[in-house]
Amino acid sequence: MNAVLEVRGLSKAFGGVHAVEDLGFDLRAGERLALIGPNGAGKSTSFQMLMGELRPDAGTACFEGVDLVGMEPREIWALGVGRTFQITSVFASMTVAENVQTALQARNGQSFDPFRRARALHRDEAISLLERVGMAEQADRPASVLAYGDVKRLEFAIALAGEPRLLLMDEPTAGMAPRERHALMDLVSGIVAERGISVLFTEHDMDVVFGHADRIMVLDRGRLIADGTPDAVRADAKVRSVYLGSGAETGHA
Amino acid sequence: MGLLVAQLLAGLANAAALFLVASGLSLIFGVTRIVNFAHGSLYMLGAYCGYTALQYLTGPLGFWAAALAAAVAVGLFGLLVECLILRRLYKAPELFQLVATFGVVLVVQDLTLMLWGAEDLLGPRAPGLDRAVMLFGQPVPEYDLALIAVAPLVLLGLWLLMTKTRAGILIRAATQDREMVGALGINQSLLFSGVFFLGAALAGLGGALQLPKGGADLTLDLGILAPAFVVVVIGGMGSIGGAFVAAVLISVVNVFGVLYLPESTLVLMYVVMAVVLLVRPHGLFGRAELQAGPPAAGIPDRPLAPLGPRWRTAALALIGLLAVLPLIGSDFALVLATDIVVLALFAASLHFMLSLGGLISFGHAALFGGGAYAAALAVTYAETPMELALLLAPLAGGWLAFAIGWFCLRLTGVYFAMLTLAFAQLLWSLAFQWTEVTGGDDGLIGIWPAAWASDGTVYYYLTIVLGGGAILMLRHLAHSPFGYALRAARDSEKRARVSGIRVDRVRLAAMVVSGTMAGLAGGLFVFSKGSVFPSALEIARSFDALIMVFLGGVDALGGPLVGAAALTLLQDWLSRLESWRLLLGLAVIAIVLLAPTGIAGFAGRLLRRREAS
Amino acid sequence: MTIRTVFTGLALGAALLTAAATAPSHAAESVKIGDMNSYTRLPAFTVPYKMGLDLAVEHINARGGVLGGRMIEVVSRDDLGKPDEAVKIAEEMFSRDGVALVSGNLFSHVGLALASYAKQKKKLYLASEPLADALVWEKGNRYTFRLRPSTYMQAAMLAEEAAKTGAKRWATIAPNYAYGKEAVAAFKQVLTKLVPDVEFVAEQWPALFKIDAAAEAQALAAANPEAIYNVTFGSDLAKFAREGSLRNLFDGKTMLGLLGGEPEYLDPLKDEAPEGWIVTGYPWYAIETSEHTAFKEAYEKRYGDYPRNGSLVGYNTMLSIAAAIEKAGSTETEALVEAFKGLKLATPVGEITYRAIDHQSTMGAFVGKTAVKDGKGVMVDWSYRDGADYLPSDDEVRALRPAE
C-alpha cells in the first residue's frame, strides 16, 4: 500500500452541469502525476476540491488515510500538503528571505509570537532552502521586484518550507518562457526526487507534461478518459480524438 | 388601528428621501467601488439648492421643477467632484478615496455656510399638497402621500434605466465585473462620470424633496450619512432594490420605535443592521464579492527595515527633547504634546491593523471611546483609582475589538469597513441615549488623575511613558513573527492560508492588539481632559484616526506619530481661522492628489532620492 | 524604510511645538478675558452672543476700562462644540494668553467640562449660556458661575403658567439628551408640586436634530393629552411645529414651549411660528425700559441688526466680568471668585445678583404667548420674571451642591 493520495468518486455540479463526475485515482509515493485536459474539462474544479477551496458534492480524497473533503486549506497544509498557484502568490512587502522565514515560522507554530525578532528567526534555514532553488543571492531583495521566473522559484521555496509530502501545483509554468519552464520543472523534479515528495500538477504545456510527468490523467467534460504513462496516453485513441487530435501542441511531444 | 396605519404611512414617507440618498450611494459604489462619504453633503446641497430655486419657482409645478433643478445642480456638482478629484483615484487604495471624499465634506460645509449663511432655513410647504386628508380617522398630509409615491416611481425609473437602456446595461455589467467593461472597449471614464452625476442628482433630489418636511441646515450632511450607510449595508452594497427595501425597513422600524421605545430611536437602526448582517453578511440583496480586491490600504513594495544608526540617534534625540520639554516649553506646549502622544497612540493602533493587516476600519473610535468610557465609568460608579482605570481602559478596548472583530472579520474590504462604522455608531448611540449610565450628551465629568499625577508635568510624563511605550510595543510587534504573519495575510491571503498561517485568528488577534492600544489611548485621553463625551465615539473621531494615518503615510511605521503631530498642530492653527474646514478640506484633498504617500512617506522619498544621487 | 523618515516629521513637529511654546508677550496694561463659543456648530445662536459681548467691551473701554484705566481685551475662540477642544482652549488661554478668566459657551456638556476643569485647575469660569442645572448644583464648584437663567428656572416659570391653565393630562416632547431630560424633569417636579393631581400621559424623546416629526406628532396625538410641553428647538422645532399643525395636533390643546419665544427660535419659523404657545423668550421689540432701549438702540446702531437673546447674554456676560473685576480690585482668581459671590450689577433687563449660595445669577426671562404678526413670530402678553423667584429654597440648594 503505497498510495499517498486516494481519490474516490469525487463529483461537483454547477447548476445541473457536471463539472467533475466520479473522479477517482491513486497517487503513489514519489510519483509525479499530471492532470490534463482541454479548457473546461474540470481540471481547476478538481484542484479546488483537493485544495479545500471548493466542497465536492460527493466523493472522498484521502491523504495518507485522512479525508481532505470539508477541511480548511490550512488544515490540509497541516497534514503535509503544499501547493503553488496558477497566479503566483508571494508576500510582496517582504524580502525574498523573509517570505521563506514567514512560512518557516508558521511551520514552527510561531505565527503568534509577539516577542522575537522575525528578521533573524530561521534565517539560516531559509537561506539554505533558497540556495536549493537557486535564489540565495537574491535573498535580501524585495519580493516585489523579482523577475517572474524568480517569483515562481520563490513560491516553490515557500511551499517547501512547510515540509510537504505532497505538492499540488496548479499550472506551475503558466506565463513563463519555454526555456524557463523546463529549467523550473527540472528543479522541481530534482528536489521532489531527493525529498521523496509526491506531486500532482495540472499543466497546459504538453512539452512540460510529457517531459516531467511519471503518469498522466486526461479529463474530458468532467470524466477521466485516460490514465497511464506518457507513452500510453500518447498512444490512446480516445485521447487523440477528444483532445490531442484537435491541438497543434502534440507536434513535438 | 388608525394610529398604526398612520405611523406606517409616516414611515413610508420618511423612506423616500432616505432611499434617494442611499440608492445614489449604492449606485456609485457598485460601479466605481468608491464609498462616497460626501454623499450626505450632496443631500445637504440639494436641500439648499432646492430652497433657493423655490424662491423663484412657485406653484405646484414650480415646486417639482425646483426639485428637479436642485437635482441637476447637485448632479453637476457631483460631476465636478468626480472629474477634479475622484477620477484620479480609481486605482488608488480605498483609504485614499475615503480621505478625499471626507475632504469634500469639509469643503462643502464651509462653502454652504458662506453661500447660504448660518441660519436654519425652514422649507416652504409644497404648493397644492399642503393639507392633510383623513385616512382611517387619522390626518395624513398630502405631501406624505406624494413622497410615498415618489420612491417607487424613482425605483421604477432606475429599473427601466438599468434594464432597458444600453447605459443601464453597462452600469449593471460594471457593477458585476469592472474589468469586463474595460475589456469591452467602453469609455470607462464616461460611464463613471455618468454614474456619479446620476448618484449625486438622486441625493440632491432627496435633499430637495425633504424640504416641505423639514428644511435646510448645516447638520444635514453628517446627519443623513449614517442612516444612508446603514441602508446601503442592509440592502446589500450596489443593490438599488436592496436600498429600497432597507430604506423602508429602517424608516418603518424608526416610526414604530418612536411609538414604543421613544428613548432608543438611534440605537434601533443599528440593532436591525446587526441582526440582518448576522443572518446575511452581505446584506439582504448583496453578494459576496467575486474577486477580492487589493487590500484597503495597498501593499507597500518596500520591506520593513530596522532603524539605521543615524535614525536611532535621531529617535533618542526626540525622546530627549520630549523629556526636557517641561523645562523649555510653556504649560500649553505640554498640553499640546500630551494630546499629540495620545492621538499618536490612537493613530498607531489603527495603523497597526490597517497598514500591516490591510484591515481598514471606519469605526476605530469605538475602541478609543470604549476605553475612555470604561475608565470614566469605573471612576464614576466604582471610584476606581486612576492606576486601575488606566488598566481597565486597554482591557475594555481589547475586549470590544474582539467582539467587533468576531462579527466583522467575516467580511473584507469595504464591507468590513462599513460594518465597523456601524458598530461604532451603535456604541455612540448607546453612549448618547443611555443617559442614566453614560450621562448622555453631558458626558461623564470630573475624571481627573490621581493626586500624584494631577500636575500637568507629571501627567505629561505619565503619558509619554505609557503612550510612547505602547507605540514602541506596536513597533516591536511589527517586527515580530506575529507582525510578519499579519503582513503575510494582507499580502496574499491564500498564500498565507496554505503556508499554515491561521489568517482569521491572526487578524482577530491584530484587532485585539489594536483595540487594546486604542483603549489605552482613550484612557489617557479621559484623564488628560477630565471628562468623556459621546464625541469620543463619533464618526468624526474615526475619521481623525484615518486622516492621521493617512497624513503620516500608510507605509511608514512611524507615520502615525507624524500624522498626529501634523493634525494636532494643523487643527490648532487652522481653527483660529475663519474658514478652517475649507482649508483643512482643501489641504487633505491636495495631499491625497499630490503626496499620496503622506508626509513621512513623502519626506522619506525625498531623502532616499538624495541618498541615491 | 520610511520608519526613519518619521523622525524628519517628528523633528518638524517638535519645531512647531517649541514655536507654540514660546508665548507672545503683550502689553501688560490690558486685562485679558478668554471667551469662546460654538461659532461654527451653532452660528445662529452664538454669533449674536459675540456681537453683544463685543458691544459691551466697547462700552466699557469707552468709559475708561476697568481698574482705573486698563482696557479689556477679549481673546475669542471657537470651541467647535467639543468639550475636549474647549478644555484645551482654556488651557491655552490661561497659560499662553494669560487671561484672567474664561467665559462663554452654549452647549451644556461644554460648560460642564469647563466647570470641571475650572475646579481641578482652580481657574475662574463664567458660564454664559449653558443651561444645565448641574453646572451650579450637583457639579457646582467654587470656581464656576453661571449667568443665564438655568433650565430649572425657565421650566419653573413655565410650570407656574401651566398650573394656571388647569390642564391635568400632560404630554412632553424633548430632545433625547441631557438638556431635554433635565428640562422635562424640572417641569414635572415643579408642576407636580403646584398641582399634585396632574398626569403625564406621554413622554416623547426624539434624538437631537434627528426628529421624526410625523411619528412624534402622531405618538403624542395618540396619548390624547390636554396640554403639551415642548423642549425641542432649532430644526427639530420647525419640523415638529409643521407636522403638528398639519395633523391638527395643537388644536384645542394648551401648548408650552421652553425658550420658544427667543428670536433665535421664532425667527426661522417665519409665518409658521406656532400661535398661542406659552413660552419663555425675549421680546426685544417691545421692552420699553430705558435701560433696555439704550441697549437695543446701541446694538442696532452698531450692527444694523436687532438683538437676539444671545446678544443680551453676551452683553451681560461682559458687564458681569467688568463689575467683578472692579469689585475685586484685581484680576487674581481667588479675589475674583470672592467678588463674584453676591455680585450685584445693573443690566438692560434690570439688576441681577450672582448668588453666593450657588453662583447662579438671578437674571430672569420673559414669559408670554406666541403670536404671528406681519408674517413673523412674536411674543405678546409677556412679562419679565426675575430669576430669583424661580429657584429652590436655600436648603434644597445646599443639599444639591457638594460641600466645598
Short mmCIF file of N, CA, C and O in Angstrom, two decimals, chain B residues 37 42 61 94 124 133 200 248 323 437 475 480 519 529 571 591:
data_model
loop_
_atom_site.label_atom_id
_atom_site.label_comp_id
_atom_site.label_asym_id
_atom_site.label_seq_id
_atom_site.Cartn_x
_atom_site.Cartn_y
_atom_site.Cartn_z
N PHE B 37 -18.13 59.39 0.97
CA PHE B 37 -18.51 59.98 2.25
C PHE B 37 -19.13 61.36 2.06
O PHE B 37 -19.74 61.90 2.96
N LEU B 42 -23.92 66.07 -0.56
CA LEU B 42 -24.70 66.28 -1.78
C LEU B 42 -26.19 66.43 -1.43
O LEU B 42 -26.91 67.25 -2.01
N LEU B 61 -46.43 73.23 -9.99
CA LEU B 61 -45.46 72.79 -11.00
C LEU B 61 -44.08 73.32 -10.66
O LEU B 61 -43.07 72.63 -10.79
N GLU B 94 -8.52 52.15 -1.19
CA GLU B 94 -9.76 52.73 -0.68
C GLU B 94 -9.54 53.86 0.30
O GLU B 94 -10.27 54.84 0.32
N PRO B 124 -40.30 75.63 2.53
CA PRO B 124 -41.69 76.01 2.30
C PRO B 124 -42.56 74.76 2.14
O PRO B 124 -42.07 73.70 1.78
N VAL B 133 -55.24 64.80 4.56
CA VAL B 133 -56.50 64.12 4.28
C VAL B 133 -56.73 63.11 5.40
O VAL B 133 -55.79 62.67 6.06
N ALA B 200 -25.30 61.56 -7.63
CA ALA B 200 -25.33 62.86 -6.96
C ALA B 200 -26.70 63.51 -7.14
O ALA B 200 -27.26 64.09 -6.20
N VAL B 248 -37.14 51.37 3.48
CA VAL B 248 -38.49 51.20 4.03
C VAL B 248 -38.41 50.52 5.39
O VAL B 248 -39.04 50.95 6.37
N ALA B 323 11.63 64.62 26.83
CA ALA B 323 11.91 64.53 28.26
C ALA B 323 12.16 65.91 28.87
O ALA B 323 11.80 66.15 30.02
N VAL B 437 -26.80 56.02 32.56
CA VAL B 437 -25.49 55.46 32.86
C VAL B 437 -24.36 56.34 32.34
O VAL B 437 -23.39 56.62 33.05
N ARG B 475 5.49 48.96 17.47
CA ARG B 475 6.58 48.92 16.51
C ARG B 475 7.33 47.60 16.62
O ARG B 475 7.68 46.97 15.62
N SER B 480 7.94 41.44 14.81
CA SER B 480 7.90 40.11 15.40
C SER B 480 7.29 39.11 14.41
O SER B 480 6.71 39.52 13.40
N GLY B 519 -7.72 51.58 23.27
CA GLY B 519 -8.36 51.74 24.58
C GLY B 519 -7.46 52.47 25.56
O GLY B 519 -7.91 53.34 26.31
N LYS B 529 -8.24 65.18 29.91
CA LYS B 529 -9.28 66.19 29.71
C LYS B 529 -10.20 66.29 30.92
O LYS B 529 -10.97 67.23 31.03
N GLN B 571 -4.72 71.60 13.15
CA GLN B 571 -6.03 71.97 13.64
C GLN B 571 -5.92 73.14 14.62
O GLN B 571 -6.73 74.05 14.58
N ILE B 591 -3.24 66.76 -0.49
CA ILE B 591 -2.27 65.73 -0.11
C ILE B 591 -2.60 64.40 -0.78
O ILE B 591 -1.72 63.71 -1.27
#
